[in-house]
mmCIF file of C-alpha atoms in Angstrom:
data_model
loop_
_atom_site.group_PDB
_atom_site.id
_atom_site.type_symbol
_atom_site.label_atom_id
_atom_site.label_comp_id
_atom_site.label_asym_id
_atom_site.label_seq_id
_atom_site.Cartn_x
_atom_site.Cartn_y
_atom_site.Cartn_z
ATOM 1 C CA ASP A 23 -163.417 76.716 -96.283
ATOM 2 C CA THR A 24 -161.687 78.968 -93.796
ATOM 3 C CA GLY A 25 -158.566 77.034 -92.720
ATOM 4 C CA VAL A 26 -155.204 77.766 -93.483
ATOM 5 C CA SER A 27 -154.151 77.631 -97.129
ATOM 6 C CA GLN A 28 -150.429 77.564 -98.742
ATOM 7 C CA ASP A 29 -149.461 78.466 -102.143
ATOM 8 C CA PRO A 30 -147.929 76.769 -104.306
ATOM 9 C CA ARG A 31 -148.412 73.170 -102.942
ATOM 10 C CA HIS A 32 -145.356 72.167 -104.894
ATOM 11 C CA LYS A 33 -142.382 73.857 -106.272
ATOM 12 C CA ILE A 34 -139.384 72.608 -108.314
ATOM 13 C CA THR A 35 -136.574 74.888 -108.683
ATOM 14 C CA LYS A 36 -132.953 74.770 -109.677
ATOM 15 C CA ARG A 37 -130.333 75.111 -107.212
ATOM 16 C CA GLY A 38 -129.390 78.617 -106.955
ATOM 17 C CA GLN A 39 -132.748 79.943 -107.747
ATOM 18 C CA ASN A 40 -134.951 81.988 -105.353
ATOM 19 C CA VAL A 41 -138.349 80.610 -104.414
ATOM 20 C CA THR A 42 -141.146 82.292 -102.349
ATOM 21 C CA PHE A 43 -144.093 80.831 -100.681
ATOM 22 C CA ARG A 44 -147.365 82.229 -99.226
ATOM 23 C CA CYS A 45 -149.477 81.194 -96.181
ATOM 24 C CA ASP A 46 -152.872 82.756 -95.536
ATOM 25 C CA PRO A 47 -153.953 82.070 -91.910
ATOM 26 C CA ILE A 48 -157.403 81.859 -90.371
ATOM 27 C CA SER A 49 -158.474 85.456 -90.402
ATOM 28 C CA GLU A 50 -158.882 85.827 -86.493
ATOM 29 C CA HIS A 51 -155.700 84.000 -85.575
ATOM 30 C CA ASN A 52 -152.913 86.772 -84.674
ATOM 31 C CA ARG A 53 -150.133 83.893 -84.298
ATOM 32 C CA LEU A 54 -148.611 82.474 -87.287
ATOM 33 C CA TYR A 55 -145.616 79.880 -87.458
ATOM 34 C CA TRP A 56 -143.415 78.478 -90.254
ATOM 35 C CA TYR A 57 -142.046 74.840 -89.897
ATOM 36 C CA ARG A 58 -139.983 72.592 -91.951
ATOM 37 C CA GLN A 59 -140.395 68.949 -92.404
ATOM 38 C CA THR A 60 -137.878 66.732 -94.088
ATOM 39 C CA LEU A 61 -138.529 63.257 -94.891
ATOM 40 C CA GLY A 62 -138.776 60.782 -91.947
ATOM 41 C CA GLN A 63 -138.839 63.840 -89.492
ATOM 42 C CA GLY A 64 -141.299 65.741 -87.576
ATOM 43 C CA PRO A 65 -142.014 69.287 -88.431
ATOM 44 C CA GLU A 66 -138.931 71.628 -86.914
ATOM 45 C CA PHE A 67 -139.883 75.422 -86.090
ATOM 46 C CA LEU A 68 -138.440 78.188 -88.361
ATOM 47 C CA THR A 69 -140.054 81.282 -87.314
ATOM 48 C CA TYR A 70 -143.058 83.063 -85.491
ATOM 49 C CA PHE A 71 -145.227 86.067 -85.984
ATOM 50 C CA GLN A 72 -147.561 87.659 -83.731
ATOM 51 C CA ASN A 73 -149.413 89.876 -85.701
ATOM 52 C CA GLU A 74 -147.099 91.871 -88.045
ATOM 53 C CA ALA A 75 -144.062 91.309 -85.789
ATOM 54 C CA GLN A 76 -141.473 88.609 -86.157
ATOM 55 C CA LEU A 77 -140.900 87.506 -82.622
ATOM 56 C CA GLU A 78 -138.428 84.434 -83.029
ATOM 57 C CA LYS A 79 -136.244 82.885 -85.615
ATOM 58 C CA SER A 80 -134.844 79.430 -85.253
ATOM 59 C CA ARG A 81 -131.159 78.847 -86.015
ATOM 60 C CA LEU A 82 -132.532 76.771 -88.819
ATOM 61 C CA LEU A 83 -133.391 79.807 -90.452
ATOM 62 C CA SER A 84 -130.098 80.607 -92.291
ATOM 63 C CA ASP A 85 -129.537 84.217 -93.802
ATOM 64 C CA ARG A 86 -130.824 82.940 -97.070
ATOM 65 C CA PHE A 87 -134.219 82.598 -95.452
ATOM 66 C CA SER A 88 -136.572 85.679 -94.806
ATOM 67 C CA ALA A 89 -140.066 85.977 -93.828
ATOM 68 C CA GLU A 90 -142.665 88.647 -93.569
ATOM 69 C CA ARG A 91 -146.150 89.192 -92.494
ATOM 70 C CA PRO A 92 -147.407 92.518 -93.686
ATOM 71 C CA LYS A 93 -150.281 94.228 -91.967
ATOM 72 C CA GLY A 94 -150.657 90.984 -89.937
ATOM 73 C CA SER A 95 -152.586 89.202 -92.400
ATOM 74 C CA PHE A 96 -150.625 86.722 -95.008
ATOM 75 C CA SER A 97 -146.940 85.577 -94.619
ATOM 76 C CA THR A 98 -144.382 84.837 -97.248
ATOM 77 C CA LEU A 99 -141.455 82.641 -96.658
ATOM 78 C CA GLU A 100 -138.647 83.460 -99.499
ATOM 79 C CA ILE A 101 -135.441 81.596 -99.792
ATOM 80 C CA GLN A 102 -132.721 83.023 -101.566
ATOM 81 C CA ARG A 103 -130.146 80.848 -103.810
ATOM 82 C CA THR A 104 -131.787 77.681 -103.035
ATOM 83 C CA GLU A 105 -129.555 74.437 -101.887
ATOM 84 C CA GLN A 106 -130.511 71.007 -102.334
ATOM 85 C CA GLY A 107 -130.797 70.645 -98.604
ATOM 86 C CA ASP A 108 -133.567 72.959 -98.777
ATOM 87 C CA SER A 109 -135.772 70.426 -100.131
ATOM 88 C CA ALA A 110 -138.336 69.760 -97.761
ATOM 89 C CA MET A 111 -142.018 70.439 -96.855
ATOM 90 C CA TYR A 112 -142.761 73.701 -95.647
ATOM 91 C CA LEU A 113 -145.512 74.095 -93.105
ATOM 92 C CA CYS A 114 -147.381 77.087 -92.285
ATOM 93 C CA ALA A 115 -149.607 77.018 -88.819
ATOM 94 C CA SER A 116 -151.641 79.573 -87.204
ATOM 95 C CA SER A 117 -153.365 80.001 -83.838
ATOM 96 C CA PRO A 118 -155.598 82.442 -82.144
ATOM 97 C CA PRO A 119 -154.371 84.900 -78.962
ATOM 98 C CA PRO A 120 -153.007 82.809 -76.024
ATOM 99 C CA SER A 121 -155.908 81.739 -73.719
ATOM 100 C CA GLY A 122 -153.636 80.333 -71.046
ATOM 101 C CA ARG A 123 -154.655 76.737 -72.177
ATOM 102 C CA ALA A 124 -153.258 74.238 -74.716
ATOM 103 C CA ASP A 125 -154.326 76.402 -77.813
ATOM 104 C CA GLU A 126 -154.274 74.468 -81.124
ATOM 105 C CA GLN A 127 -152.290 75.406 -84.022
ATOM 106 C CA PHE A 128 -154.085 74.976 -87.142
ATOM 107 C CA PHE A 129 -151.784 73.571 -90.121
ATOM 108 C CA GLY A 130 -151.912 74.095 -93.641
ATOM 109 C CA PRO A 131 -151.153 71.487 -96.678
ATOM 110 C CA GLY A 132 -147.934 72.763 -96.819
ATOM 111 C CA THR A 133 -145.555 73.534 -99.799
ATOM 112 C CA ARG A 134 -143.216 70.988 -101.144
ATOM 113 C CA LEU A 135 -140.100 72.292 -102.336
ATOM 114 C CA THR A 136 -137.764 70.173 -104.835
ATOM 115 C CA VAL A 137 -134.439 71.725 -105.340
ATOM 116 C CA LEU A 138 -132.636 69.853 -108.449
ATOM 117 C CA ALA B 17 -133.488 72.506 -74.247
ATOM 118 C CA GLN B 18 -136.867 70.411 -74.419
ATOM 119 C CA THR B 19 -136.760 67.332 -76.650
ATOM 120 C CA VAL B 20 -139.645 64.747 -77.678
ATOM 121 C CA THR B 21 -138.919 61.062 -78.402
ATOM 122 C CA GLN B 22 -141.237 58.554 -80.326
ATOM 123 C CA SER B 23 -139.416 55.275 -80.289
ATOM 124 C CA GLN B 24 -141.800 53.453 -82.351
ATOM 125 C CA PRO B 25 -141.093 54.519 -85.969
ATOM 126 C CA GLU B 26 -143.956 52.065 -87.357
ATOM 127 C CA MET B 27 -146.612 50.276 -85.727
ATOM 128 C CA SER B 28 -149.553 48.180 -87.019
ATOM 129 C CA VAL B 29 -153.116 47.326 -85.502
ATOM 130 C CA GLN B 30 -156.055 45.142 -86.936
ATOM 131 C CA GLU B 31 -159.151 46.946 -87.316
ATOM 132 C CA ALA B 32 -161.517 47.285 -84.258
ATOM 133 C CA GLU B 33 -158.441 46.644 -81.897
ATOM 134 C CA THR B 34 -156.455 48.794 -79.638
ATOM 135 C CA VAL B 35 -153.095 50.102 -80.006
ATOM 136 C CA THR B 36 -150.715 52.637 -77.954
ATOM 137 C CA LEU B 37 -148.143 54.852 -79.348
ATOM 138 C CA SER B 38 -145.375 55.701 -77.094
ATOM 139 C CA CYS B 39 -143.814 59.277 -76.328
ATOM 140 C CA THR B 40 -141.521 60.643 -73.987
ATOM 141 C CA TYR B 41 -140.097 64.102 -73.458
ATOM 142 C CA ASP B 42 -137.568 65.636 -71.512
ATOM 143 C CA THR B 43 -138.125 69.552 -69.961
ATOM 144 C CA SER B 44 -136.948 71.242 -66.707
ATOM 145 C CA GLU B 45 -140.240 73.594 -67.207
ATOM 146 C CA SER B 46 -143.201 72.735 -64.936
ATOM 147 C CA ASP B 47 -145.823 74.375 -66.977
ATOM 148 C CA TYR B 48 -146.430 72.894 -70.566
ATOM 149 C CA TYR B 49 -148.829 71.553 -72.778
ATOM 150 C CA LEU B 50 -148.786 68.167 -74.916
ATOM 151 C CA PHE B 51 -150.134 67.305 -78.146
ATOM 152 C CA TRP B 52 -150.878 64.357 -80.421
ATOM 153 C CA TYR B 53 -151.244 65.632 -84.201
ATOM 154 C CA LYS B 54 -152.226 63.186 -86.898
ATOM 155 C CA GLN B 55 -150.839 63.716 -90.371
ATOM 156 C CA PRO B 56 -152.618 61.314 -93.326
ATOM 157 C CA PRO B 57 -150.736 60.429 -96.457
ATOM 158 C CA SER B 58 -150.962 63.725 -98.258
ATOM 159 C CA ARG B 59 -153.163 65.604 -96.063
ATOM 160 C CA GLN B 60 -152.568 68.277 -93.622
ATOM 161 C CA MET B 61 -151.940 67.769 -89.869
ATOM 162 C CA ILE B 62 -154.634 67.881 -87.702
ATOM 163 C CA LEU B 63 -154.892 67.727 -83.736
ATOM 164 C CA VAL B 64 -155.921 64.696 -82.093
ATOM 165 C CA ILE B 65 -155.743 65.341 -78.602
ATOM 166 C CA ARG B 66 -154.091 67.628 -76.047
ATOM 167 C CA GLN B 67 -153.234 67.791 -72.326
ATOM 168 C CA GLU B 68 -152.347 70.539 -70.130
ATOM 169 C CA ALA B 69 -149.333 69.582 -67.564
ATOM 170 C CA TYR B 70 -151.286 71.073 -64.691
ATOM 171 C CA LYS B 71 -154.155 68.596 -65.033
ATOM 172 C CA GLN B 72 -153.871 64.961 -63.551
ATOM 173 C CA GLN B 73 -156.779 63.819 -65.472
ATOM 174 C CA ASN B 74 -155.959 62.246 -68.337
ATOM 175 C CA ALA B 75 -157.672 63.923 -71.764
ATOM 176 C CA THR B 76 -159.886 61.988 -73.914
ATOM 177 C CA GLU B 77 -161.448 62.455 -77.345
ATOM 178 C CA ASN B 78 -163.743 59.832 -78.446
ATOM 179 C CA ARG B 79 -161.952 56.819 -79.123
ATOM 180 C CA PHE B 80 -158.507 58.701 -78.425
ATOM 181 C CA SER B 81 -157.150 58.885 -74.886
ATOM 182 C CA VAL B 82 -153.706 59.667 -73.273
ATOM 183 C CA ASN B 83 -151.788 58.351 -70.504
ATOM 184 C CA PHE B 84 -150.173 61.150 -69.270
ATOM 185 C CA GLN B 85 -147.335 60.254 -66.540
ATOM 186 C CA LYS B 86 -145.879 63.644 -65.476
ATOM 187 C CA ALA B 87 -142.989 62.135 -63.355
ATOM 188 C CA ALA B 88 -141.941 59.673 -65.818
ATOM 189 C CA LYS B 89 -142.248 62.290 -68.690
ATOM 190 C CA SER B 90 -144.439 59.835 -70.647
ATOM 191 C CA PHE B 91 -147.222 60.852 -72.919
ATOM 192 C CA SER B 92 -148.813 57.591 -74.899
ATOM 193 C CA LEU B 93 -151.776 57.653 -77.086
ATOM 194 C CA LYS B 94 -154.173 54.972 -76.991
ATOM 195 C CA ILE B 95 -156.413 54.266 -79.901
ATOM 196 C CA SER B 96 -159.574 52.162 -79.447
ATOM 197 C CA ASP B 97 -161.768 50.226 -82.209
ATOM 198 C CA SER B 98 -159.260 51.259 -84.709
ATOM 199 C CA GLN B 99 -160.461 52.282 -88.068
ATOM 200 C CA LEU B 100 -159.053 52.279 -91.333
ATOM 201 C CA GLY B 101 -159.180 56.063 -91.478
ATOM 202 C CA ASP B 102 -156.870 56.249 -88.595
ATOM 203 C CA ALA B 103 -153.937 55.089 -90.643
ATOM 204 C CA ALA B 104 -151.552 58.042 -90.864
ATOM 205 C CA MET B 105 -148.426 59.332 -89.077
ATOM 206 C CA TYR B 106 -148.887 60.162 -85.501
ATOM 207 C CA PHE B 107 -146.396 63.162 -84.069
ATOM 208 C CA CYS B 108 -146.107 63.870 -80.395
ATOM 209 C CA ALA B 109 -145.687 67.602 -79.635
ATOM 210 C CA TYR B 110 -144.546 69.767 -76.866
ATOM 211 C CA ARG B 111 -145.269 73.334 -76.040
ATOM 212 C CA SER B 112 -143.907 75.590 -73.206
ATOM 213 C CA GLY B 113 -146.594 77.074 -71.348
ATOM 214 C CA TYR B 114 -144.302 80.043 -69.931
ATOM 215 C CA GLY B 115 -145.763 83.294 -70.438
ATOM 216 C CA GLY B 116 -143.935 85.164 -73.272
ATOM 217 C CA SER B 117 -142.840 82.071 -75.016
ATOM 218 C CA GLN B 118 -143.597 82.116 -78.836
ATOM 219 C CA GLY B 119 -145.667 78.926 -78.365
ATOM 220 C CA ASN B 120 -143.997 76.698 -80.960
ATOM 221 C CA LEU B 121 -144.107 73.154 -80.782
ATOM 222 C CA ILE B 122 -141.596 70.790 -80.462
ATOM 223 C CA PHE B 123 -142.035 67.594 -82.459
ATOM 224 C CA GLY B 124 -141.077 63.888 -82.253
ATOM 225 C CA LYS B 125 -139.998 62.147 -85.294
ATOM 226 C CA GLY B 126 -143.422 60.498 -85.611
ATOM 227 C CA THR B 127 -145.040 56.968 -85.662
ATOM 228 C CA LYS B 128 -146.403 55.578 -88.657
ATOM 229 C CA LEU B 129 -149.722 53.796 -88.118
ATOM 230 C CA SER B 130 -150.893 51.076 -90.250
ATOM 231 C CA VAL B 131 -154.336 49.556 -89.889
ATOM 232 C CA LYS B 132 -155.244 46.276 -91.265
ATOM 233 C CA PRO B 133 -158.685 45.422 -92.591
#
């Protein structure tokens, strides 16, 4: 299967701990997005990479959050000093270079974070 | 800023019947794209249908079609011949079409669709 994969699928941590999530996009996709989805809400944009460059960060992404995409391949999202409010599903999506049309974003299965 | 509103938190349809999910959006841009995504329980989000704002013709994909009313900023999804597998959360999403935009999606809160056998 060559879809978007995310690891881990579930993470339970204690408040104050650091966590890191990984996303492997579809190989030929140069654009990568992170979204956060809380219960009963639609996904909210967190950050965007084009190749290895992080080109946009949402105001939702506090200083405790950091994301990387070394070599323009997989991406990691780290949350430091987790808080209970960080509990959510973290979704990764990738898409090919823009074609000037309604390019589809392909989503991974998500990482569900629970902060106790 | 652009916003997407889905006013129906939950909808229900009888198997084989037709259901319409509503979506309205607010934008001052003239170039944009609209999407409907489906998120089945515990499964990943998949694209159902997409529409370019510059196209007047409504998009169709098999049993799924949209009613795109640009002036009214409305983008509803019609599911014909509903099947049990259509049960899911449906999200309406907006993306700016302007060059240089990062292309992130702006989602509504979703509509939970149940299909009764």
